[in-house]
Coordinates of C-alpha atoms in Angstrom, one line a residue:
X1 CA -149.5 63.4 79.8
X2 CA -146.2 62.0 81.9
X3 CA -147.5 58.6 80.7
X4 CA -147.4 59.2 77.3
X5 CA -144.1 61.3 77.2
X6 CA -142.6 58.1 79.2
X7 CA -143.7 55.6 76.5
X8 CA -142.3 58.3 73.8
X9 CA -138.8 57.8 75.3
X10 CA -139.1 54.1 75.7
X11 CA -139.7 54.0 72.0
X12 CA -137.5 56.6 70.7
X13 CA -134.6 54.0 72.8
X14 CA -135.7 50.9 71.1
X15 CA -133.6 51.3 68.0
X16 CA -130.5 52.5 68.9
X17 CA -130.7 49.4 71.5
X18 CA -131.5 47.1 68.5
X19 CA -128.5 48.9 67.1
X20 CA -126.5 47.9 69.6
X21 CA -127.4 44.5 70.0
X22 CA -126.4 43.9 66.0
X23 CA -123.6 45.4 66.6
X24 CA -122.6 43.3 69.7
X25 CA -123.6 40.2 67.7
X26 CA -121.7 40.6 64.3
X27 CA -118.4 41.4 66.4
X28 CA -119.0 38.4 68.6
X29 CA -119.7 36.3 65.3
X30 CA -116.3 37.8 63.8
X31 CA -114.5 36.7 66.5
X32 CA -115.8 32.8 66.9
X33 CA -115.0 32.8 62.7
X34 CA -111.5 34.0 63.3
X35 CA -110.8 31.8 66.1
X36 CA -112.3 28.4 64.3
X37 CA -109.3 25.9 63.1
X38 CA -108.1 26.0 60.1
X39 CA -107.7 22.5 58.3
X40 CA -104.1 21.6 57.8
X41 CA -102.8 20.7 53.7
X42 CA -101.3 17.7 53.1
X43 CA -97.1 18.4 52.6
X44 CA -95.4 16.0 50.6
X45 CA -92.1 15.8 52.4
X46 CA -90.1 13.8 54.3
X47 CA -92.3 13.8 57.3
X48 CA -95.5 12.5 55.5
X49 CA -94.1 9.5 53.9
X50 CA -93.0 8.5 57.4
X51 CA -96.9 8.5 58.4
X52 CA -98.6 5.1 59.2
X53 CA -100.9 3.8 56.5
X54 CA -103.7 4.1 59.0
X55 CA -103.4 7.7 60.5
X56 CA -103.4 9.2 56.9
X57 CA -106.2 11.8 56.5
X58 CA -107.6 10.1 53.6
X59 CA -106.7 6.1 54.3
X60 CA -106.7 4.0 51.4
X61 CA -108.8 0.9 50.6
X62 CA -106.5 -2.0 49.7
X63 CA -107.6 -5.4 48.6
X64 CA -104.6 -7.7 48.4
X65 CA -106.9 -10.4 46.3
X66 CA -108.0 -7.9 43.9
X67 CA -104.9 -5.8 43.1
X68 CA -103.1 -9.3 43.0
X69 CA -105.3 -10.3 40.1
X70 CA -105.8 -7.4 38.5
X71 CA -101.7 -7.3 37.9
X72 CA -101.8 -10.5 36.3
X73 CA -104.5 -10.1 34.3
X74 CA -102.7 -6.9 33.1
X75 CA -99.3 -8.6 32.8
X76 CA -100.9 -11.2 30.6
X77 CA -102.5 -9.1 28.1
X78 CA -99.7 -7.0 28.1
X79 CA -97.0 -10.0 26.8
X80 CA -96.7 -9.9 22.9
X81 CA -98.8 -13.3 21.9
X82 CA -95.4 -14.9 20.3
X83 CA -93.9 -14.7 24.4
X84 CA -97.2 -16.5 25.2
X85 CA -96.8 -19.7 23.1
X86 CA -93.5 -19.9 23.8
X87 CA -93.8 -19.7 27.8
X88 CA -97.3 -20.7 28.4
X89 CA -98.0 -24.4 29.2
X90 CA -100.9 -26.7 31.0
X91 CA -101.6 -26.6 34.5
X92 CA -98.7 -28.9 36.6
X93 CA -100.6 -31.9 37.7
X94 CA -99.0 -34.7 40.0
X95 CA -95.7 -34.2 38.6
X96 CA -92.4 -34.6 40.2
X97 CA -90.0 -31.9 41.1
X98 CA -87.5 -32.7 38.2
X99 CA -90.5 -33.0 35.3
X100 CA -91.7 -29.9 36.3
X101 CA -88.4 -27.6 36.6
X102 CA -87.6 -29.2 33.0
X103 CA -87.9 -26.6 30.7
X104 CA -89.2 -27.0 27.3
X105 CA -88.2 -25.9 23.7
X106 CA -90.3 -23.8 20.8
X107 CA -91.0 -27.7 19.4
X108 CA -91.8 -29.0 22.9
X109 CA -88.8 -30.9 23.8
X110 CA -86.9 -31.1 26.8
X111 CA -84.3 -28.5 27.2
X112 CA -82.1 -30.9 29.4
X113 CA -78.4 -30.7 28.5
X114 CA -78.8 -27.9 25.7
X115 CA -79.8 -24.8 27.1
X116 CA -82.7 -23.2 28.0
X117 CA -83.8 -22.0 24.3
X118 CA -82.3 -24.1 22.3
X119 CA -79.8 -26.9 21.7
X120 CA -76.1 -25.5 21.7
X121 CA -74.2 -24.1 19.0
X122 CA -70.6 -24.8 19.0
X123 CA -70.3 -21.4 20.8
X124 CA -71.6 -22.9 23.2
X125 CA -74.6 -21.3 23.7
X126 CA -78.3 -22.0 23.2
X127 CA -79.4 -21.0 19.3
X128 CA -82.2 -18.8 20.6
X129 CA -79.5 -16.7 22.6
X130 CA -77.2 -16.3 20.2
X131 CA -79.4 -15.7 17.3
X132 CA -83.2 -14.6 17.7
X133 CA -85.7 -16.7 17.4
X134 CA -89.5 -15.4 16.9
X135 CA -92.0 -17.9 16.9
X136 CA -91.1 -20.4 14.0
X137 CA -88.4 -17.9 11.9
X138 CA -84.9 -17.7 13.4
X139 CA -82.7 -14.8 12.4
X140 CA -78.5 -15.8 12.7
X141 CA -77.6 -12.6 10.5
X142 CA -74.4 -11.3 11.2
X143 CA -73.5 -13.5 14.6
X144 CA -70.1 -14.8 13.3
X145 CA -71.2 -18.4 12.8
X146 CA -68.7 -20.6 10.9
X147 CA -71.5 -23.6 10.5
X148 CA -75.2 -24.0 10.5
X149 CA -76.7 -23.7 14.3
X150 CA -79.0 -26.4 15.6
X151 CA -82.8 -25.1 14.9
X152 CA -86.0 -25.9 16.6
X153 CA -87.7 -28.3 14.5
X154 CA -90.7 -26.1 13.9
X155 CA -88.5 -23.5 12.2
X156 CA -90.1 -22.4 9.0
X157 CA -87.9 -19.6 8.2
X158 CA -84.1 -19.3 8.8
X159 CA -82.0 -16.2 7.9
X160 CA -78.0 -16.4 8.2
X161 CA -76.4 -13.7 6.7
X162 CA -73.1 -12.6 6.6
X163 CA -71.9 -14.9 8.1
X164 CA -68.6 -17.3 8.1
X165 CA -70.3 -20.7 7.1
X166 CA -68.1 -22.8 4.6
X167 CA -69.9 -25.8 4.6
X168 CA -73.6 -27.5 4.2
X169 CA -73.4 -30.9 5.6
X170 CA -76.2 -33.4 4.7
X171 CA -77.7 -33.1 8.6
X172 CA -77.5 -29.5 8.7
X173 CA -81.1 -29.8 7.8
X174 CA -82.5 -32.8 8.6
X175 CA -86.2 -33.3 10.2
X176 CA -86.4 -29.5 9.6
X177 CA -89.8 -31.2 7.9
X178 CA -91.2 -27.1 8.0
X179 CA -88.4 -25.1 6.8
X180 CA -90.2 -22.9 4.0
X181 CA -87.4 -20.6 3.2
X182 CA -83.7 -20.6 4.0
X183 CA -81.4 -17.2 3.3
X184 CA -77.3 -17.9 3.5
X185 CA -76.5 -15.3 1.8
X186 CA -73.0 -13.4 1.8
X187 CA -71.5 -16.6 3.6
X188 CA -68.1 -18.6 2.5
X189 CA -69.5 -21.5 1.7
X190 CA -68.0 -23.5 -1.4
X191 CA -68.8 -26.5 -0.1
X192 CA -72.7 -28.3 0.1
X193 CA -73.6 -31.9 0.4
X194 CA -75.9 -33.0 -2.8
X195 CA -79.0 -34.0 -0.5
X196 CA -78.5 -30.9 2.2
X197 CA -82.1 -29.5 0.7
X198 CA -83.1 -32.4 -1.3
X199 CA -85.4 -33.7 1.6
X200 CA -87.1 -30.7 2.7
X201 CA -90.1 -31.3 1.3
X202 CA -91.6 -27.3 2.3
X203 CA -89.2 -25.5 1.2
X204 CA -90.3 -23.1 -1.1
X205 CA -87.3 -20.5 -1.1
X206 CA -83.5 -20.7 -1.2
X207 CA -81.2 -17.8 -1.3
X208 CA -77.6 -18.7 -1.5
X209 CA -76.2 -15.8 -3.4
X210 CA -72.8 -13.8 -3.1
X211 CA -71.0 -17.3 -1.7
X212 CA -68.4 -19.7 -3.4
X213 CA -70.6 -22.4 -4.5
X214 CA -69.0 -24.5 -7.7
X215 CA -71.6 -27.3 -7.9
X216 CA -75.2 -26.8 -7.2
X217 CA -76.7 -29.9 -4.9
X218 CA -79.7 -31.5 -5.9
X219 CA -83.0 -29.4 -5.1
X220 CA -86.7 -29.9 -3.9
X221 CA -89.5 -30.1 -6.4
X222 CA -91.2 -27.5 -4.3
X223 CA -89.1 -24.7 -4.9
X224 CA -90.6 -22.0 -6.2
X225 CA -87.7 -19.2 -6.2
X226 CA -84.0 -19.9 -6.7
X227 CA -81.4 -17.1 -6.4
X228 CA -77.8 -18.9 -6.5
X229 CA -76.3 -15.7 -8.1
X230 CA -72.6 -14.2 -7.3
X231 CA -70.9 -17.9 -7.2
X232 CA -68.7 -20.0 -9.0
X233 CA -70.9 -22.6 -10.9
X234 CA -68.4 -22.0 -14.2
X235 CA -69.7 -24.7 -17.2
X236 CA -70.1 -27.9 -15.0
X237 CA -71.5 -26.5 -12.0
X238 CA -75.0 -27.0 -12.7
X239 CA -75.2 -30.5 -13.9
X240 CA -78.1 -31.6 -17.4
X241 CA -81.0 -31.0 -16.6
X242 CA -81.1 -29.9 -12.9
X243 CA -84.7 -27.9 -13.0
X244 CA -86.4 -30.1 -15.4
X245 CA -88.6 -31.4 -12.3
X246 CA -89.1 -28.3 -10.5
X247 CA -92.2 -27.7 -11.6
X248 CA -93.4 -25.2 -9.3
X249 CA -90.4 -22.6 -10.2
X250 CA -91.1 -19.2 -10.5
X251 CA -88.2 -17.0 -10.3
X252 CA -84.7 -18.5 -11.1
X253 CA -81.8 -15.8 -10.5
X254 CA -78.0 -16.8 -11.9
X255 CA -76.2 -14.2 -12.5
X256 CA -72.4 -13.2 -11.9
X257 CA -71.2 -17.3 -12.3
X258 CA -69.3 -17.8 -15.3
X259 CA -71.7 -19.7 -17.4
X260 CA -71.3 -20.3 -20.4
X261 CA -74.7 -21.6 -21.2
X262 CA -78.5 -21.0 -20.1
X263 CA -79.2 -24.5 -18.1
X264 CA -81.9 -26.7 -19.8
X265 CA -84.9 -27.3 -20.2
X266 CA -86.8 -24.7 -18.2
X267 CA -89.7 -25.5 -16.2
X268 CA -93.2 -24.2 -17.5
X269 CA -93.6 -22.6 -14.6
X270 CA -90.5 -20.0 -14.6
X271 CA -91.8 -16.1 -14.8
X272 CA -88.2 -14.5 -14.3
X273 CA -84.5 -15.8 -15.5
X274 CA -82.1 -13.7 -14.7
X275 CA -78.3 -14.6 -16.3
X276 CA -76.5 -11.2 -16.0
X277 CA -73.0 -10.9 -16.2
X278 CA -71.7 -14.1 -17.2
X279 CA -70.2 -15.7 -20.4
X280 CA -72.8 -17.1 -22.3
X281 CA -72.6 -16.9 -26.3
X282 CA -75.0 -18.3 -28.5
X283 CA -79.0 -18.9 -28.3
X284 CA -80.9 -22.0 -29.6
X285 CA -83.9 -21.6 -31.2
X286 CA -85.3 -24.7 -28.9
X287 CA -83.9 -22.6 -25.8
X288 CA -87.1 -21.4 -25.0
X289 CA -89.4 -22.2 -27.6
X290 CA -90.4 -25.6 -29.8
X291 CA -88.2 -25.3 -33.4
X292 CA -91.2 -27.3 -34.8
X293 CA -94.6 -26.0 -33.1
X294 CA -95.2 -22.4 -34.1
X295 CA -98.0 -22.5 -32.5
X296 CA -96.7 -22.8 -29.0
X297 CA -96.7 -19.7 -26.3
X298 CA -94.8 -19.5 -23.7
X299 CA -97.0 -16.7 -21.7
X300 CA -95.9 -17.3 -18.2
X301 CA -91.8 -16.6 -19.2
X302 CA -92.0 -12.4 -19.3
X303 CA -89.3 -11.2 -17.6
X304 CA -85.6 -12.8 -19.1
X305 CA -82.1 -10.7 -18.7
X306 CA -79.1 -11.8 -20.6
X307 CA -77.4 -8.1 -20.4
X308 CA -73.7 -8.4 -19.9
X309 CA -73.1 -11.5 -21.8
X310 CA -71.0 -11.7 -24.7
X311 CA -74.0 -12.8 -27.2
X312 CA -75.5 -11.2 -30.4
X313 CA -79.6 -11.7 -29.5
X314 CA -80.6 -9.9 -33.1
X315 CA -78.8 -13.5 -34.9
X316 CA -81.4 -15.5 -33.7
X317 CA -84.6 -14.0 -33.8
X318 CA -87.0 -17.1 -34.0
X319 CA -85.5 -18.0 -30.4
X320 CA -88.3 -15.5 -29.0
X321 CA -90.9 -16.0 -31.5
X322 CA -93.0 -17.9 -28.5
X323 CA -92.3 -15.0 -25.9
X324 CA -94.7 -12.6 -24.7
X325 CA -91.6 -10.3 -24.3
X326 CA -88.4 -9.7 -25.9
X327 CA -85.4 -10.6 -23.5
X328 CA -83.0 -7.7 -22.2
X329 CA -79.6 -8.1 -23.9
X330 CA -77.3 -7.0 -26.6
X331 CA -79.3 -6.4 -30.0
X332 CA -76.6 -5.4 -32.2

């Protein structure tokens, strides 16, 4: 009977040891948690940016090689293409010092003793810093220029505006062999040699409006717009038959120049003639048609203003008998 009442009180103690021993443990396990390190957070001040590369927490990999390439290869895709063909060039080989720190123009030639981008204006400076030049069209609007500057020969299209230019000299233009279209307008020039365009055999526009010109120069066959409007041609300032051979004329603007007469003959070719605002009178019936073929048409000819000229159009009516359109002028 004592045995059994002993082993009673042995169990009966078990749990509230067990208890205890839980309760020992979790406070023991609180402890070691509370005392464990706590990782430090990276502060961006002062203090960090004086750490070696090597003791940051997190070092970082750097490959010289490959960074190094992969900021060209990003610098090269990243220049517009025009910078390209202007800067980019074959590989140096075996060339001396002085070829290979000669720099080259937009055509290729040597820059030596006029500029870097360009051969020098009287300024001066190099055309393609005093005027801009993107790939083969130069723009010289509004820079003050009292003559033509020197172009790269593989100009196509040249734009000087407002400018101060008085004169065209015959070598203004010469082996410009790709000009396609030249703009002087708003310029004070009265004065142009008679073969300054003559030899460009691409050139396929000319703008010389709102200038002083009193005699046009003689003009390329390949011409296909014309706009000398806002001069001072007067009666003999376009001389007998000056587009008889431009046969590839399209649009021929003339207004605001005293004329007293629409120039003769007209090419096949021409779609728009545009004489506003001068002095002409009177309308043959040959101007534009054929007095003795009735049968001719003149389809490509629509578009004809004679508004502001001092001329009755309702007088001659079998002047437009050939016209697909009737042109734009007094009818009374």
């Amino acid at each position: 009977m004592l045995i059994q009442r002993q082993q009673r009180k042995k169990e009966k103690g078990k749990p509230q040891m067990q208890t205890f021993v839980n309760i020992f443990l979790g406070f023991f396990i609180f402890e070691s948690v509370g005392a464990a390190p706590i990782a430090d957070t990276i502060t961006y001040d002062s203090e960090f940016y004086d750490i070696p590369l090597e003791e940051l927490p997190h070092p970082f990999v750097y490959d010289e090689n490959k960074q190094f390439d992969q900021v060209k290869a990003e610098t090269g895709t990243a220049l517009p293409s025009i910078i390209q063909e202007i800067y980019s060039s074959a590989p140096l080989t075996e060339e001396t010092e002085d070829e290979a720190s000669t720099l080259k123009l937009i055509d290729g030639s040597s820059a030596q003793g006029s500029g870097v981008l360009g051969l020098q204006t009287q300024d001066g400076l190099p055309t393609c810093l005093l005027c801009t030049c993107l790939g083969t069209t130069v723009y010289c609007d509004d820079r003050e220029l009292d003559a033509v500057p020197p172009l790269p020969k593989k100009t196509m299209y040249f734009y000087s505006r407002y400018n101060r230019i008085r004169k065209i000299s015959r070598n203004d233009f010469a082996n410009l062999n790709n000009l396609k279209r030249i703009d002087l307008t708003a310029n004070f020039i009265s004065d142009i040699h008679k073969d300054a365009f003559r030899r460009l055999l691409q050139l396929r526009e000319l703008v010389l409006r709102d200038n002083r010109i009193r005699q046009l120069p003689e003009l390329p066959s390949t011409l296909t717009f014309l706009d000398v409007s806002k001069n001072r041609l007067g009666h003999k300032g376009i001389r007998n038959e000056a587009f008889k051979d431009l046969n590839e004329l399209q649009h021929l603007y003339i207004t605001d120049n005293n004329l007293d007469h629409i120039p003769l003959p007209l090419p096949e070719s021409l779609q728009a003639l545009h004489l506003q605002n001068n002095n002409i009178q009177e309308i043959h019936e040959d101007t534009f048609c054929k007095m003795r073929d009735f049968t001719y048409v003149r389809r490509a000819l629509e578009d004809i203003r004679l508004d502001g000229n001092p001329i009755n159009l309702s007088k001659t009516p079998y002047a437009y008998m050939c016209l697909p359109r009737l042109p734009v002028g007094n009818l009374i």
